[in-house]
PDB file of C-alpha atoms in Angstrom:
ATOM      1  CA  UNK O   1     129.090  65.945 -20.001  1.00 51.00           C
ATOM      2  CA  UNK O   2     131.440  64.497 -17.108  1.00 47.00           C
ATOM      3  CA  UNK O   3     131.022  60.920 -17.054  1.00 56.00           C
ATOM      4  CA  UNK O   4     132.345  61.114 -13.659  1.00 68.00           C
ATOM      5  CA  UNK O   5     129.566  63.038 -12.511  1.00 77.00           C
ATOM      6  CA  UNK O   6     126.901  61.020 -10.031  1.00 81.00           C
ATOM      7  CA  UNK O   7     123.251  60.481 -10.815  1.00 80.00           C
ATOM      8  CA  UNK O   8     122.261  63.455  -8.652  1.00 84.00           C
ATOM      9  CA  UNK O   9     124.833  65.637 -10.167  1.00 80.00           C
ATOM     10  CA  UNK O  10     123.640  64.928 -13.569  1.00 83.00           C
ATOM     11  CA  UNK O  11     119.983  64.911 -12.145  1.00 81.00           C
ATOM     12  CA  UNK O  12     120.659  67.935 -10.602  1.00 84.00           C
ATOM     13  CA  UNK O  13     122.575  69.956 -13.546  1.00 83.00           C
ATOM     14  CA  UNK O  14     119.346  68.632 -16.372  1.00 83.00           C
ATOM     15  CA  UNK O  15     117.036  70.700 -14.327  1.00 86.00           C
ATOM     16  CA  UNK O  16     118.998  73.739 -13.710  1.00 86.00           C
ATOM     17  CA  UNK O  17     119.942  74.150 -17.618  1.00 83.00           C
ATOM     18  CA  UNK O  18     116.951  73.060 -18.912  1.00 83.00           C
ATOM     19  CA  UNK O  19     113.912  72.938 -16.670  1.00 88.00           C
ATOM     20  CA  UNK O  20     114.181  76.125 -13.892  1.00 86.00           C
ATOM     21  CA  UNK O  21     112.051  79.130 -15.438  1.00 85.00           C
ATOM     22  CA  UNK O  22     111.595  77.584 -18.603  1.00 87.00           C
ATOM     23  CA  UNK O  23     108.231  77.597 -18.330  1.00 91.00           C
ATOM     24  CA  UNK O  24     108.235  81.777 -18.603  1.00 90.00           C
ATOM     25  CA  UNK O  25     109.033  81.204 -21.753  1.00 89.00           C
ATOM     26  CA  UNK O  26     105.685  79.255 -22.011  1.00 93.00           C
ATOM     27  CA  UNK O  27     103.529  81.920 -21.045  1.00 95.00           C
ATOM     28  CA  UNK O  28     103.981  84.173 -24.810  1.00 95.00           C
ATOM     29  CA  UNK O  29     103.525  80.728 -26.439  1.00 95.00           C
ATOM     30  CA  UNK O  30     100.406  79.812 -24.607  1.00 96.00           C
ATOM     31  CA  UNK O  31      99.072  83.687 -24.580  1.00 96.00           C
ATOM     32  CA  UNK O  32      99.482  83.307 -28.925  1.00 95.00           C
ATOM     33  CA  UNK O  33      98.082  80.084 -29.145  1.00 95.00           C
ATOM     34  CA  UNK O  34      94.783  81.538 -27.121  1.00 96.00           C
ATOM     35  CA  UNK O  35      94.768  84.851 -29.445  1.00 96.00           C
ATOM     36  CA  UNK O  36      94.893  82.598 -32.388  1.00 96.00           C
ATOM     37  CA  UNK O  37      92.563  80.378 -31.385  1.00 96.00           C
ATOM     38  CA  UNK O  38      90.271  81.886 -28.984  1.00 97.00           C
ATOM     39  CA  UNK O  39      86.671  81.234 -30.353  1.00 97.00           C
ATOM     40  CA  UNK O  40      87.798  77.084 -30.887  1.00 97.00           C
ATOM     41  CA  UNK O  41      89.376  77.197 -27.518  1.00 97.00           C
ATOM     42  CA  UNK O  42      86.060  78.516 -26.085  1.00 97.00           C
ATOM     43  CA  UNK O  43      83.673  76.587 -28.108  1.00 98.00           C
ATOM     44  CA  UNK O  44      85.216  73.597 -27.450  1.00 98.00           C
ATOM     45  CA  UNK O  45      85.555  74.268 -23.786  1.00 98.00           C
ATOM     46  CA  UNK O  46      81.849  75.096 -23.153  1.00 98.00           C
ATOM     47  CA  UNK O  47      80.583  72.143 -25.471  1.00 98.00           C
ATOM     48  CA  UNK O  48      82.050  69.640 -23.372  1.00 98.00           C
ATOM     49  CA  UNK O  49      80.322  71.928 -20.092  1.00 98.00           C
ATOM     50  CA  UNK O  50      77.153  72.274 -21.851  1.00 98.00           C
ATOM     51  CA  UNK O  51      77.570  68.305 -22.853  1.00 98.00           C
ATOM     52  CA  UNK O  52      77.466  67.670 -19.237  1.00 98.00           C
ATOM     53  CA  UNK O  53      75.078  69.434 -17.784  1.00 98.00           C
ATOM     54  CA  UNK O  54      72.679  68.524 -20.250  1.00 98.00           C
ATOM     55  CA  UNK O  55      73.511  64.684 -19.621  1.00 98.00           C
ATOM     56  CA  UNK O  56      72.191  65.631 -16.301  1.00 98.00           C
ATOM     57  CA  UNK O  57      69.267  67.199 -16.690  1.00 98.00           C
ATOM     58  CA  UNK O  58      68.345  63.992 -18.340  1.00 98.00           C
ATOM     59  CA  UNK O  59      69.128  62.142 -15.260  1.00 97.00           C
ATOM     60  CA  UNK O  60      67.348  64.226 -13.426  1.00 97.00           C
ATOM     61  CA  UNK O  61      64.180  64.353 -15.999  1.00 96.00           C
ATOM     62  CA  UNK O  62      64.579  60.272 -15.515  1.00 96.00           C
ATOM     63  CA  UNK O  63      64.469  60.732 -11.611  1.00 95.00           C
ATOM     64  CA  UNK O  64      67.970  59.134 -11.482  1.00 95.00           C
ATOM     65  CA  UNK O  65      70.186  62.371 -10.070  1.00 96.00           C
ATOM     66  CA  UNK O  66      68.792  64.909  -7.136  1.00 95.00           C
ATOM     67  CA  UNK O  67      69.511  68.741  -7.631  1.00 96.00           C
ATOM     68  CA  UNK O  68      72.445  69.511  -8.534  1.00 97.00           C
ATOM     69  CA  UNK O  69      74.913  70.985  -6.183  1.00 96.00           C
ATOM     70  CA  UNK O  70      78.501  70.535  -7.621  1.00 96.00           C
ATOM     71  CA  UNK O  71      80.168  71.001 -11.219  1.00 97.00           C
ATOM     72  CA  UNK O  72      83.777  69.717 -10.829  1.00 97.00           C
ATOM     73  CA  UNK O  73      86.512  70.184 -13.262  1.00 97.00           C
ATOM     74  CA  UNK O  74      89.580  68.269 -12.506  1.00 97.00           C
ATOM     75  CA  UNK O  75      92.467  66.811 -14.489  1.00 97.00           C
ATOM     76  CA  UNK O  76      93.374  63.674 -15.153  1.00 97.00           C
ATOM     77  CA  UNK O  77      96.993  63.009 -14.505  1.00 95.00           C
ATOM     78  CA  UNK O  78      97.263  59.855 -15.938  1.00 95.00           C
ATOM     79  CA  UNK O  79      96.673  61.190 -19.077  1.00 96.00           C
ATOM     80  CA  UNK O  80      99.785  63.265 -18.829  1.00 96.00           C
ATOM     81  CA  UNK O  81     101.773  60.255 -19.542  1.00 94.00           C
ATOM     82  CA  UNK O  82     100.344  60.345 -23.562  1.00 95.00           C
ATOM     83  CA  UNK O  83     101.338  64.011 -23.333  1.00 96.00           C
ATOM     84  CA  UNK O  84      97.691  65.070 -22.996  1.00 97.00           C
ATOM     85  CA  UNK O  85      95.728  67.506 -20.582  1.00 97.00           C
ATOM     86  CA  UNK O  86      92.588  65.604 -20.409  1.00 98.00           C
ATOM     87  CA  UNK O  87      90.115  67.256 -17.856  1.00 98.00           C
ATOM     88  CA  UNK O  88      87.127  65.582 -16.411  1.00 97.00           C
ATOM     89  CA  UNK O  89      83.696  67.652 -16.135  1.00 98.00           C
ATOM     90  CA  UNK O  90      81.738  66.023 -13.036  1.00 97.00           C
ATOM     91  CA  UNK O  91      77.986  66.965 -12.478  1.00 97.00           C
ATOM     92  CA  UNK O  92      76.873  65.707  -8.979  1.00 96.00           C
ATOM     93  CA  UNK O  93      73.872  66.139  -6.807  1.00 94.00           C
ATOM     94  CA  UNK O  94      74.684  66.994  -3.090  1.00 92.00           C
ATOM     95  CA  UNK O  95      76.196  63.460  -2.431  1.00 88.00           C
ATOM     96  CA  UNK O  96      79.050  64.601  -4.311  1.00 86.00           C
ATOM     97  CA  UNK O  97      81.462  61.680  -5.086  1.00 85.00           C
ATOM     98  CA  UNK O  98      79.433  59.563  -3.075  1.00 90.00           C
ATOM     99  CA  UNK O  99      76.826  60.301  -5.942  1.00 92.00           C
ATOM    100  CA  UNK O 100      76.345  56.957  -7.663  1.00 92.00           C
ATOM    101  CA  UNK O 101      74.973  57.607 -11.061  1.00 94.00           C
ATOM    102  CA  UNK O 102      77.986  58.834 -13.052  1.00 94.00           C
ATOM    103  CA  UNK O 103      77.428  61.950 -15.173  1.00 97.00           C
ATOM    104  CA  UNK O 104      80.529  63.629 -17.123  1.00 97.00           C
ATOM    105  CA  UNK O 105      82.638  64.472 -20.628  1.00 98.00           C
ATOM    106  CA  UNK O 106      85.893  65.802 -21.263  1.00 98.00           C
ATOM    107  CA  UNK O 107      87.744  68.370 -22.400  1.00 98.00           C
ATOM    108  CA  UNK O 108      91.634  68.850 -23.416  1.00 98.00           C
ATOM    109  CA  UNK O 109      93.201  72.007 -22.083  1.00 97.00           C
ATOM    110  CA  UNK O 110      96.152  70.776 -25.301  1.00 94.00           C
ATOM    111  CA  UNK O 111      96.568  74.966 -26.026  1.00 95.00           C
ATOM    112  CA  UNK O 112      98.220  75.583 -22.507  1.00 97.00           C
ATOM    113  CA  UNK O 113     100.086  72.080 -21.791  1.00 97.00           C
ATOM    114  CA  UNK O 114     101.584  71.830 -25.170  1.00 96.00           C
ATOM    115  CA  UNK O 115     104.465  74.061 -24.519  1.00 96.00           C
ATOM    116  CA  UNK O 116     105.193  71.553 -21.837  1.00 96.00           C
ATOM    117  CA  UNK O 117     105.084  68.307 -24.013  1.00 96.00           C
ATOM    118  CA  UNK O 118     107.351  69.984 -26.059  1.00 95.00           C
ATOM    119  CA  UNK O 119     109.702  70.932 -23.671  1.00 93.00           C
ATOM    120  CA  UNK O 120     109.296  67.005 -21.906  1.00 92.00           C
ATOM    121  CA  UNK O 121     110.407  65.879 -25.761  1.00 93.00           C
ATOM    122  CA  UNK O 122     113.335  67.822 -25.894  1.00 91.00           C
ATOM    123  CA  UNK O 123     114.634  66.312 -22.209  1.00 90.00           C
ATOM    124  CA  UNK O 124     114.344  62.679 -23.902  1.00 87.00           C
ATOM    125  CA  UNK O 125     117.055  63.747 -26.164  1.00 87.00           C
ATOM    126  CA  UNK O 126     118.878  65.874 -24.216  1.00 88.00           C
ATOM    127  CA  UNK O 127     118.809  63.339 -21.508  1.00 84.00           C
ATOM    128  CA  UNK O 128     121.228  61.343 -24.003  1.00 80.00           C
ATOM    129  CA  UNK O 129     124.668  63.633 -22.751  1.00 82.00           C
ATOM    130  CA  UNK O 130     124.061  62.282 -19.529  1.00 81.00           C
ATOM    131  CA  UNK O 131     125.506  59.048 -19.935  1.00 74.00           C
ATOM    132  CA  UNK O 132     122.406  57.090 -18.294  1.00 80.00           C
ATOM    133  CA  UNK O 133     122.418  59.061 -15.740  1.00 84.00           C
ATOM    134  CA  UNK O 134     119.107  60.366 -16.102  1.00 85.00           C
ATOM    135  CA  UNK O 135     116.074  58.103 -17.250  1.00 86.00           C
ATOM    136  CA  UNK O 136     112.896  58.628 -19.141  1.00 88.00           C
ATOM    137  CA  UNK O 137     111.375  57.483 -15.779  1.00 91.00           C
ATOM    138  CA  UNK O 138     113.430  61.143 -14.462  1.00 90.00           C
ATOM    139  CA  UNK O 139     111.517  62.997 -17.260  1.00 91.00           C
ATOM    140  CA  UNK O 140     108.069  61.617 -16.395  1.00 93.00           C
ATOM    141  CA  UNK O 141     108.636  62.811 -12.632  1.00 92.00           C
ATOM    142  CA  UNK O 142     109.610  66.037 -13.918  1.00 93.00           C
ATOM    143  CA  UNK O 143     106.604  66.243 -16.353  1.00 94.00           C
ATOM    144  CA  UNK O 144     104.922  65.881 -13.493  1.00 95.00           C
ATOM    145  CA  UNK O 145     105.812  68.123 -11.043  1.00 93.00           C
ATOM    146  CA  UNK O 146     105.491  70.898 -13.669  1.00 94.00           C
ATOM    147  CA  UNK O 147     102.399  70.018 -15.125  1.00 96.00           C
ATOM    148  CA  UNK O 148     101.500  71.854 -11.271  1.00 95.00           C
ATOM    149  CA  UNK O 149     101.144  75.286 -12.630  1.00 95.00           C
ATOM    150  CA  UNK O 150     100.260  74.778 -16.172  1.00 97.00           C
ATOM    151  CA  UNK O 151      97.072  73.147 -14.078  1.00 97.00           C
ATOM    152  CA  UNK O 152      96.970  76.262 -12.300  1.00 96.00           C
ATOM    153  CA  UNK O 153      97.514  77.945 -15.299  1.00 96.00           C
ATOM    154  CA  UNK O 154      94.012  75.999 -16.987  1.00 97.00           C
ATOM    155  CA  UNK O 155      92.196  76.922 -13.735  1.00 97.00           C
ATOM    156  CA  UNK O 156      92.134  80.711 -14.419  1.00 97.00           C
ATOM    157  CA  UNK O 157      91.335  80.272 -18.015  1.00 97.00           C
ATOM    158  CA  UNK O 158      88.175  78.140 -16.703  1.00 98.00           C
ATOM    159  CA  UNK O 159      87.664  80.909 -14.125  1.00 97.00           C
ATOM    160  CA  UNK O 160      87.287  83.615 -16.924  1.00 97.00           C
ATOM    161  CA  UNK O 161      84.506  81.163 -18.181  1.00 98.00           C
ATOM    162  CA  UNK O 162      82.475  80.727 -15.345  1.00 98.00           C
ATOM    163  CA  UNK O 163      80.125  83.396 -16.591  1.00 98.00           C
ATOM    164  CA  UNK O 164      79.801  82.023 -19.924  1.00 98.00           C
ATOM    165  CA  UNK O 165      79.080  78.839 -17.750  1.00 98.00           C
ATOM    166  CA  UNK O 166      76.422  80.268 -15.838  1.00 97.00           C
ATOM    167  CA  UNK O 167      74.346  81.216 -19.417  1.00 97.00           C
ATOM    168  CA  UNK O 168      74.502  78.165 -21.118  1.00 97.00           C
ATOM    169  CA  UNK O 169      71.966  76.169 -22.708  1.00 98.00           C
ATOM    170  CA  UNK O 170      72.725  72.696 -20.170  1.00 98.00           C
ATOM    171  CA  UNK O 171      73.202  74.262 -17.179  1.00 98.00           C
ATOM    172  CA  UNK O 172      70.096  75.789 -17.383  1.00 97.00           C
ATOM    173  CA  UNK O 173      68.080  73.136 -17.631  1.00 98.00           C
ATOM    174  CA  UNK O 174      69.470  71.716 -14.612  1.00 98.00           C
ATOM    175  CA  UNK O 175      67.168  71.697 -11.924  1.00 97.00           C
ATOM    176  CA  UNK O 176      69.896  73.018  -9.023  1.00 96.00           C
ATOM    177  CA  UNK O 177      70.799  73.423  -5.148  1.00 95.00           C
ATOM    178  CA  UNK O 178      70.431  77.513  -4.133  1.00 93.00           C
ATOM    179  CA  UNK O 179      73.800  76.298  -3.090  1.00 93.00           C
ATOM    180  CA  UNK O 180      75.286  75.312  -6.184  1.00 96.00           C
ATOM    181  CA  UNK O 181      79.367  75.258  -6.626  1.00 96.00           C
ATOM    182  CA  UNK O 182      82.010  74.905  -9.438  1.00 97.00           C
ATOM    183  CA  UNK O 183      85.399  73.406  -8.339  1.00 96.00           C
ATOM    184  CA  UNK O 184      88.862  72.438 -10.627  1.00 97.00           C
ATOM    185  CA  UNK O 185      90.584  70.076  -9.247  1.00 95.00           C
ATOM    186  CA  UNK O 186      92.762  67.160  -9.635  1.00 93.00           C
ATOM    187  CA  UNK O 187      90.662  63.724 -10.318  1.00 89.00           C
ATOM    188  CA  UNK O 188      89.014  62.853  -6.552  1.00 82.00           C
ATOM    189  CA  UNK O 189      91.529  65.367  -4.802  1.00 84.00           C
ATOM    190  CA  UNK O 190      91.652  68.645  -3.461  1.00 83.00           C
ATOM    191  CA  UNK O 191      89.960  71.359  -5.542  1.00 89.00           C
ATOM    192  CA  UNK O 192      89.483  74.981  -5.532  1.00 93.00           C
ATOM    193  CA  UNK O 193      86.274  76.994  -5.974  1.00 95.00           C
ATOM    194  CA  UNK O 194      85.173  79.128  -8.721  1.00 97.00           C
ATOM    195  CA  UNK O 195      81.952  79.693  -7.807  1.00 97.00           C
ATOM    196  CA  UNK O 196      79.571  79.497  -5.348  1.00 94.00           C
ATOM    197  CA  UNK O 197      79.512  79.257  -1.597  1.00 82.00           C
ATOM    198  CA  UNK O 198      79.461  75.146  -0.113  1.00 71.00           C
ATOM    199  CA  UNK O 199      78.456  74.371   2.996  1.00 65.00           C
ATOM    200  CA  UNK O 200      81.853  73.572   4.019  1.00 54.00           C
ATOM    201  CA  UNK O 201      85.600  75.588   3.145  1.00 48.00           C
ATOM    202  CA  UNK O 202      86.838  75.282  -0.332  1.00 43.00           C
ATOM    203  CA  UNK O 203      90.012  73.213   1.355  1.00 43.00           C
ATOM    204  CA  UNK O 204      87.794  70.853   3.173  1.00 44.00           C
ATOM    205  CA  UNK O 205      86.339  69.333   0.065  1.00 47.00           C
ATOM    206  CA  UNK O 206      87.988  66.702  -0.844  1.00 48.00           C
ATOM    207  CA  UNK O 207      87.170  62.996  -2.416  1.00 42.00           C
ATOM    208  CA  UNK O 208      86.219  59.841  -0.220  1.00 39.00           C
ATOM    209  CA  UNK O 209      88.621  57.237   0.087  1.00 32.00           C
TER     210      UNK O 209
END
């Protein structure tokens, strides 16, 4: 590598050889890793749902939570850092985040971020040719801004399990608003539905400050 090349040059030529469209190459590893290991994946997925909910319906049994109107998934970004996909799963009556009795577990979505760690590993080394010119602090922003669509990757696989959602053991013993949603998200941000119809837009929903 030139070492007369500047920081952005450098910055610029890590991400065209080894971070543009890389992540196609993620989808066949991601797609195995699911064949292979489709009924843990699953299980594991709705234990931490059904975990939730039934946390809940204790609340509610105790007379601490009203009925519930929102089920929100969202991820964690922080965890990124420790090259994990941690996702929070939120049960909350209709005062939403303003809901004060806390009710949740968690669940890694590992199977489709992996590929990414990976990848983030091989930059630290790689990072090496670039005589200083790029930092680990470089990686970490790039972790991050690609860890967008393997989120929006996890968000259709928790899509395709909204009907195995809707038949579980916890959720129904939730006592629930006709109105009830499911949302994925990012941790007291913007989130998307999956199911059900709020009283306000999909984009509109967003955490208090």
């Amino acid at each position: 590598m030139s070492s007369v090349m500047s920081r952005e040059e450098a910055l610029g030529h890590l991400l065209e050889n080894h971070v543009f469209d890389r992540w196609q190459g993620d989808l066949d590893i991601i797609s195995e890793s699911y064949i292979q290991n489709q009924e843990a994946t699953i299980a594991e997925f709705m234990s931490s749902v059904d975990s939730a909910c039934k946390k809940a319906a204790e609340l509610q049994e105790g007379g601490m939570k009203g009925d519930i109107q929102y089920i929100y998934l969202s991820l964690l970004r922080t965890s990124l850092m420790e090259h994990k996909a941690i996702y929070r799963i939120d049960i909350h009556d209709e005062r939403w985040f303003l809901d004060p009795v806390e009710c949740s577990s968690h669940w890694q979505a590992d199977f489709i971020f992996n590929p990414l760690f990976q990848r983030m590993r091989e930059l630290e080394a790689v990072k090496a040719s670039y005589a200083r010119k790029v930092s680990t602090m470089d990686i970490e922003r790039i972790l991050q801004i690609e860890a967008i669509r393997y989120h929006l990757f996890t968000i259709e696989f928790m899509r395709s399990m909204i009907p195995s959602i809707l038949e579980c053991e916890g959720y129904n013993q939730l006592v629930k608003k006709p109105n009830i949603c499911i949302l994925a998200g990012e941790y007291r941000d913007r989130s998307e539905l999956l199911y059900g119809q709020p009283e306000a837009e999909p984009e509109e929903i967003t955490a208090e400050q």
